[in-house]
mmCIF file of N, CA and C in Angstrom:
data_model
loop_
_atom_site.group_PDB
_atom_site.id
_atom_site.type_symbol
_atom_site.label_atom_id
_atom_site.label_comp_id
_atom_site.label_asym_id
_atom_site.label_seq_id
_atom_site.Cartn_x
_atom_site.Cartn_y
_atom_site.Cartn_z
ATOM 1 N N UNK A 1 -22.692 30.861 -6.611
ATOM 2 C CA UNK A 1 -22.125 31.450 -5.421
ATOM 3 C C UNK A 1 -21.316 30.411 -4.630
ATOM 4 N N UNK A 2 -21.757 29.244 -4.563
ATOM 5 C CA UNK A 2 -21.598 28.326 -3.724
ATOM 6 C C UNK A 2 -20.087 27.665 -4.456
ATOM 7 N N UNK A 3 -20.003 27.219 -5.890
ATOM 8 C CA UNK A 3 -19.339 26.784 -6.470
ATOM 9 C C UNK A 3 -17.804 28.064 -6.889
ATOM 10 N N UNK A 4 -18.198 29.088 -6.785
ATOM 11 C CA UNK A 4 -17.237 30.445 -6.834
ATOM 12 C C UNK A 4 -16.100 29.915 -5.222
ATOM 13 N N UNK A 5 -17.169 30.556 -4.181
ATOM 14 C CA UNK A 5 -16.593 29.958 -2.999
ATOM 15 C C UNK A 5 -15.357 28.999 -2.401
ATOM 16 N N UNK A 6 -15.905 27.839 -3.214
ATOM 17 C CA UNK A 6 -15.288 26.283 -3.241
ATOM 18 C C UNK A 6 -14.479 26.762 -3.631
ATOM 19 N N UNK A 7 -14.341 26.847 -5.237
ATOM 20 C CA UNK A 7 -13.061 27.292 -5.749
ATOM 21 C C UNK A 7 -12.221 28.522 -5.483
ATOM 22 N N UNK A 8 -12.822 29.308 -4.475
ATOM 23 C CA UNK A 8 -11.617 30.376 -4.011
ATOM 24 C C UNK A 8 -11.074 29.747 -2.799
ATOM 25 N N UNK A 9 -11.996 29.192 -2.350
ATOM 26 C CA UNK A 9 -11.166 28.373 -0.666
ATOM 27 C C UNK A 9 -10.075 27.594 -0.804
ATOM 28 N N UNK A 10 -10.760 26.190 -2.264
ATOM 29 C CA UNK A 10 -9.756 25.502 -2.129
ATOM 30 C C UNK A 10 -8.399 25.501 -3.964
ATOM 31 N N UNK A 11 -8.448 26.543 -4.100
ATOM 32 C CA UNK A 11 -7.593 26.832 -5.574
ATOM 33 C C UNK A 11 -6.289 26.363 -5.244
ATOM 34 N N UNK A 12 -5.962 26.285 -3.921
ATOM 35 C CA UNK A 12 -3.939 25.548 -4.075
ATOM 36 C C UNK A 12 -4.360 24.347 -4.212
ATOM 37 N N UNK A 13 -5.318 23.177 -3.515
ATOM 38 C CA UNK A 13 -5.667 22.206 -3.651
ATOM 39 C C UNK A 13 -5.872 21.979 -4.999
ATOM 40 N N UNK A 14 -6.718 22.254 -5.778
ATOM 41 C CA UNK A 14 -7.000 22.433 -6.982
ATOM 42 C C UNK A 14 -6.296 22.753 -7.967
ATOM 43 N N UNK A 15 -5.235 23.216 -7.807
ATOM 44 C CA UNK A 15 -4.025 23.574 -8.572
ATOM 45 C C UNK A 15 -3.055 22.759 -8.530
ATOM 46 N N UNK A 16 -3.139 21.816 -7.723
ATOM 47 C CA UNK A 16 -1.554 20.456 -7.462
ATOM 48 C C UNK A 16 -1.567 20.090 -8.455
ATOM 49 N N UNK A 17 -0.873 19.187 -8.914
ATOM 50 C CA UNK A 17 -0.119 18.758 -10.209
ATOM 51 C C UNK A 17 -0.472 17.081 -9.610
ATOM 52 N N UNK A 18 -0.845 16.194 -9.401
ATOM 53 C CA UNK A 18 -0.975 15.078 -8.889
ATOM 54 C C UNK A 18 -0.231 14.106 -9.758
ATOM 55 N N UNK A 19 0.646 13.219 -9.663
ATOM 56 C CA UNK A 19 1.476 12.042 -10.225
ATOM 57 C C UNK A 19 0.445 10.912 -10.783
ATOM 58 N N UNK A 20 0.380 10.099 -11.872
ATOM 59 C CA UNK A 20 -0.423 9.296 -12.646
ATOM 60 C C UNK A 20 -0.195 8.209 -11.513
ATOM 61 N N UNK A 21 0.942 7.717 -10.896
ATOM 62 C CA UNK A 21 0.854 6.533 -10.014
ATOM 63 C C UNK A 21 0.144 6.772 -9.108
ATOM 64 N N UNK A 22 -0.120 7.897 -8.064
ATOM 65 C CA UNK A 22 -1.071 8.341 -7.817
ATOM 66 C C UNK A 22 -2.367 7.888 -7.803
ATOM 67 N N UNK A 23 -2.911 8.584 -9.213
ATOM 68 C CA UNK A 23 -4.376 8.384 -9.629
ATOM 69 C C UNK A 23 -4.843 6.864 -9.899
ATOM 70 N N UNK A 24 -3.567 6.238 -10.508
ATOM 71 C CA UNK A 24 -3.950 4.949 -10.960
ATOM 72 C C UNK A 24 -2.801 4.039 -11.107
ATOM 73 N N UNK A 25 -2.676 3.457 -9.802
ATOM 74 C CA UNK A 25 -0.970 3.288 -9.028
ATOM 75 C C UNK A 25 -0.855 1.474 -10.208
ATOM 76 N N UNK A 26 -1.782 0.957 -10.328
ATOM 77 C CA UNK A 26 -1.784 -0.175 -11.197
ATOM 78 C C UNK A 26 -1.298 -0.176 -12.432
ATOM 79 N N UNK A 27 -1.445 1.217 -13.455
ATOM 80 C CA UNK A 27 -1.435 1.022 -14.589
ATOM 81 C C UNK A 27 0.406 1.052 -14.702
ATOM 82 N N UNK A 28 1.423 1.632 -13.471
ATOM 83 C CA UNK A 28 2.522 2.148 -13.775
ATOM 84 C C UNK A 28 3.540 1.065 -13.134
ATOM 85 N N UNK A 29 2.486 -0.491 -12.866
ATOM 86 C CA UNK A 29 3.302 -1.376 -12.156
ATOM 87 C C UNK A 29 4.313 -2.259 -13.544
ATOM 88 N N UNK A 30 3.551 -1.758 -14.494
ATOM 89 C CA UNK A 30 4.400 -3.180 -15.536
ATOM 90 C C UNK A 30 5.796 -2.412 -15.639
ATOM 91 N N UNK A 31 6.110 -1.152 -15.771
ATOM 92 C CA UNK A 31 7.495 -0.493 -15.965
ATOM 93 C C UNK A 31 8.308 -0.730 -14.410
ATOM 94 N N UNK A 32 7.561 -0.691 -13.633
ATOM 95 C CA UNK A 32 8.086 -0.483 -12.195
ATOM 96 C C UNK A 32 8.996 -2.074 -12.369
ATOM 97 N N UNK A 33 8.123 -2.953 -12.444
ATOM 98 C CA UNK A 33 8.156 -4.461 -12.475
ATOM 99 C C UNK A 33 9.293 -4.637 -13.589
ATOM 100 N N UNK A 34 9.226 -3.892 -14.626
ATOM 101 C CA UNK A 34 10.828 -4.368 -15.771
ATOM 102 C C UNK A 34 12.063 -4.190 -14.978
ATOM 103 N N UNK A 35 11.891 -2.440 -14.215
ATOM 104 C CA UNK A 35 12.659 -2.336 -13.796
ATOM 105 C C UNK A 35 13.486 -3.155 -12.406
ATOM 106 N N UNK A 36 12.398 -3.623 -11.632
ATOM 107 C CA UNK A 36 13.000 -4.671 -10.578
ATOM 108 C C UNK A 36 13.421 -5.988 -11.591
ATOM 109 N N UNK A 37 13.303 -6.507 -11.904
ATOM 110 C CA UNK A 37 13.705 -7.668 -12.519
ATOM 111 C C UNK A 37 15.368 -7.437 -13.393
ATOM 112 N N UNK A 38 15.176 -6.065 -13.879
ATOM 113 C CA UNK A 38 16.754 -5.570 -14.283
ATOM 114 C C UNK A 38 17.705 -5.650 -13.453
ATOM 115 N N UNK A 39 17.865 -4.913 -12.113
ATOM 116 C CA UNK A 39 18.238 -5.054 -11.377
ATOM 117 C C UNK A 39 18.739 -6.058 -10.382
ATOM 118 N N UNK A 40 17.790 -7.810 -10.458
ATOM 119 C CA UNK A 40 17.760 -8.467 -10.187
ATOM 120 C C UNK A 40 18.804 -9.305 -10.607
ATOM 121 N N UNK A 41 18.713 -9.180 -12.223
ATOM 122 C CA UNK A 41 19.215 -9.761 -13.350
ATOM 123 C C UNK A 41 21.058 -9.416 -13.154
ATOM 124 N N UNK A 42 20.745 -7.848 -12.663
ATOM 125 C CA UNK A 42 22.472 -7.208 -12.457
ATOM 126 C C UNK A 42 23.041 -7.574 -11.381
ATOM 127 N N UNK A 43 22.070 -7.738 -10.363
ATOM 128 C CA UNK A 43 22.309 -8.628 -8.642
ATOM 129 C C UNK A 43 22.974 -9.664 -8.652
ATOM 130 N N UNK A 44 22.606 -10.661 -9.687
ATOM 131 C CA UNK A 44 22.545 -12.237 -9.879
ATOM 132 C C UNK A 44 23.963 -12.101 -10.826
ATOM 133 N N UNK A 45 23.956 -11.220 -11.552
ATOM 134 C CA UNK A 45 25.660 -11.672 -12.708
ATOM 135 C C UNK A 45 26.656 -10.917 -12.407
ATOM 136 N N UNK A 46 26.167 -10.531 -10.695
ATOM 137 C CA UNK A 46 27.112 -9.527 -9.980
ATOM 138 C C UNK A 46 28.500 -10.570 -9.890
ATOM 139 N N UNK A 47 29.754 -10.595 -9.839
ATOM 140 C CA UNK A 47 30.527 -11.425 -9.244
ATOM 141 C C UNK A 47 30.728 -11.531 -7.687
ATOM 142 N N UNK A 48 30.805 -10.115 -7.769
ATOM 143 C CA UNK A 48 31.515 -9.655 -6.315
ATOM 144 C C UNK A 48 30.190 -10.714 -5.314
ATOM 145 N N UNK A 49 28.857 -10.112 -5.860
ATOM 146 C CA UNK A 49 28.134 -10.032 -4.715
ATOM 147 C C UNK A 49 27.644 -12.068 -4.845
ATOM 148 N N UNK A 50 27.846 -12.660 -5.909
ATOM 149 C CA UNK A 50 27.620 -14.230 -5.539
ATOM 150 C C UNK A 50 27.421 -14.933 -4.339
ATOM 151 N N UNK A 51 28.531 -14.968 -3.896
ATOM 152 C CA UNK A 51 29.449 -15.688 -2.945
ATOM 153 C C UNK A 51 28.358 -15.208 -1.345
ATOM 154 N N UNK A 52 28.854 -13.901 -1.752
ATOM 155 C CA UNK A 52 27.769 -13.207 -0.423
ATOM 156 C C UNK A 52 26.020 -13.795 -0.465
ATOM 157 N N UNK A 53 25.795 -13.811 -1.682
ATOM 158 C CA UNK A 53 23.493 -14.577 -2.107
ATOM 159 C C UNK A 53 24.082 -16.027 -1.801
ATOM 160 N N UNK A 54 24.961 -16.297 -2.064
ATOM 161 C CA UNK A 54 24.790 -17.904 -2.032
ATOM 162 C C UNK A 54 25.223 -18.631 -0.247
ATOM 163 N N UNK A 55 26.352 -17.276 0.641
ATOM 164 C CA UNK A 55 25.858 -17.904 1.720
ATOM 165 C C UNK A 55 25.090 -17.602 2.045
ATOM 166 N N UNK A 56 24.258 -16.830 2.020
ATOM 167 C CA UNK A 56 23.105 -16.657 2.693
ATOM 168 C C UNK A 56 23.245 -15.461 3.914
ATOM 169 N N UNK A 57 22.045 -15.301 4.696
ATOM 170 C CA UNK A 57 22.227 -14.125 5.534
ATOM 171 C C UNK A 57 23.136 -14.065 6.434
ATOM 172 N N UNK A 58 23.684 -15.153 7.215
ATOM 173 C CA UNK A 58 24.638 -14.959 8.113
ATOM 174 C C UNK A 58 25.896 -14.613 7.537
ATOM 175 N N UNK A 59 26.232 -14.685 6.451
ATOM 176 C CA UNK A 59 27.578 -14.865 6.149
ATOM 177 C C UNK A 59 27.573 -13.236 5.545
ATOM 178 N N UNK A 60 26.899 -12.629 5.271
ATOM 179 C CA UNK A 60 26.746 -11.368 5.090
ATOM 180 C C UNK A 60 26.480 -10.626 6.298
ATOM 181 N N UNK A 61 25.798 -11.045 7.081
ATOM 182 C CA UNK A 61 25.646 -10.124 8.696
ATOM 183 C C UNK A 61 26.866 -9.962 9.360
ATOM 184 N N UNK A 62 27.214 -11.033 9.253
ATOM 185 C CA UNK A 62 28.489 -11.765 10.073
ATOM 186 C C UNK A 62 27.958 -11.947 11.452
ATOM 187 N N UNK A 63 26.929 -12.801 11.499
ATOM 188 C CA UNK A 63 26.615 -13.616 12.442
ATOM 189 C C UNK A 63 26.198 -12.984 13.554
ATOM 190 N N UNK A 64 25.489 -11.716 14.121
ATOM 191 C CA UNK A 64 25.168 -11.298 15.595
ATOM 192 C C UNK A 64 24.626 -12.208 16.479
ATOM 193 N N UNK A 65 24.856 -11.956 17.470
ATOM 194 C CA UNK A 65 24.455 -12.293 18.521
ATOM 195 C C UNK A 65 23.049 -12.133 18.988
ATOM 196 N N UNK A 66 22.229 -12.006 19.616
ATOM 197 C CA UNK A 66 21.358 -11.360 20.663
ATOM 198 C C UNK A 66 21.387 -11.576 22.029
ATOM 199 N N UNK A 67 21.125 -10.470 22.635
ATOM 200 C CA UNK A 67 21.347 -10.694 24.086
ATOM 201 C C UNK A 67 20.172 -10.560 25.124
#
């Protein structure tokens, strides 16, 4: 009776589809992790963007102020 109940109250709950990173957010870090390092890899043999990583943050902000 008790267990009927449960499952009529909570059946949308019970019915979600839940994501594996989710359940077990560790096991889906080594793909996550290829993929940042790709990206990194495309950052770094960027041409355009060199000049901009190598001055550093101001030279990309273009210098604000604060007041």
């Amino acid at each position: 009776m008790l267990h009927e109940d449960m499952c009529e109250r909570y059946k949308d709950i019970l019915s979600m589809m839940i994501p594996d990173w989710v359940l077990d957010p560790f096991t889906s870090l080594a793909s996550d992790l290829v993929t940042y390092q790709e990206e990194l890899i495309e950052m770094q043999a960027n041409e355009e963007l060199n000049p901009k990583i190598k001055g550093g943050y101001t030279s990309s902000a273009g210098n604000p102020t604060r007041s």
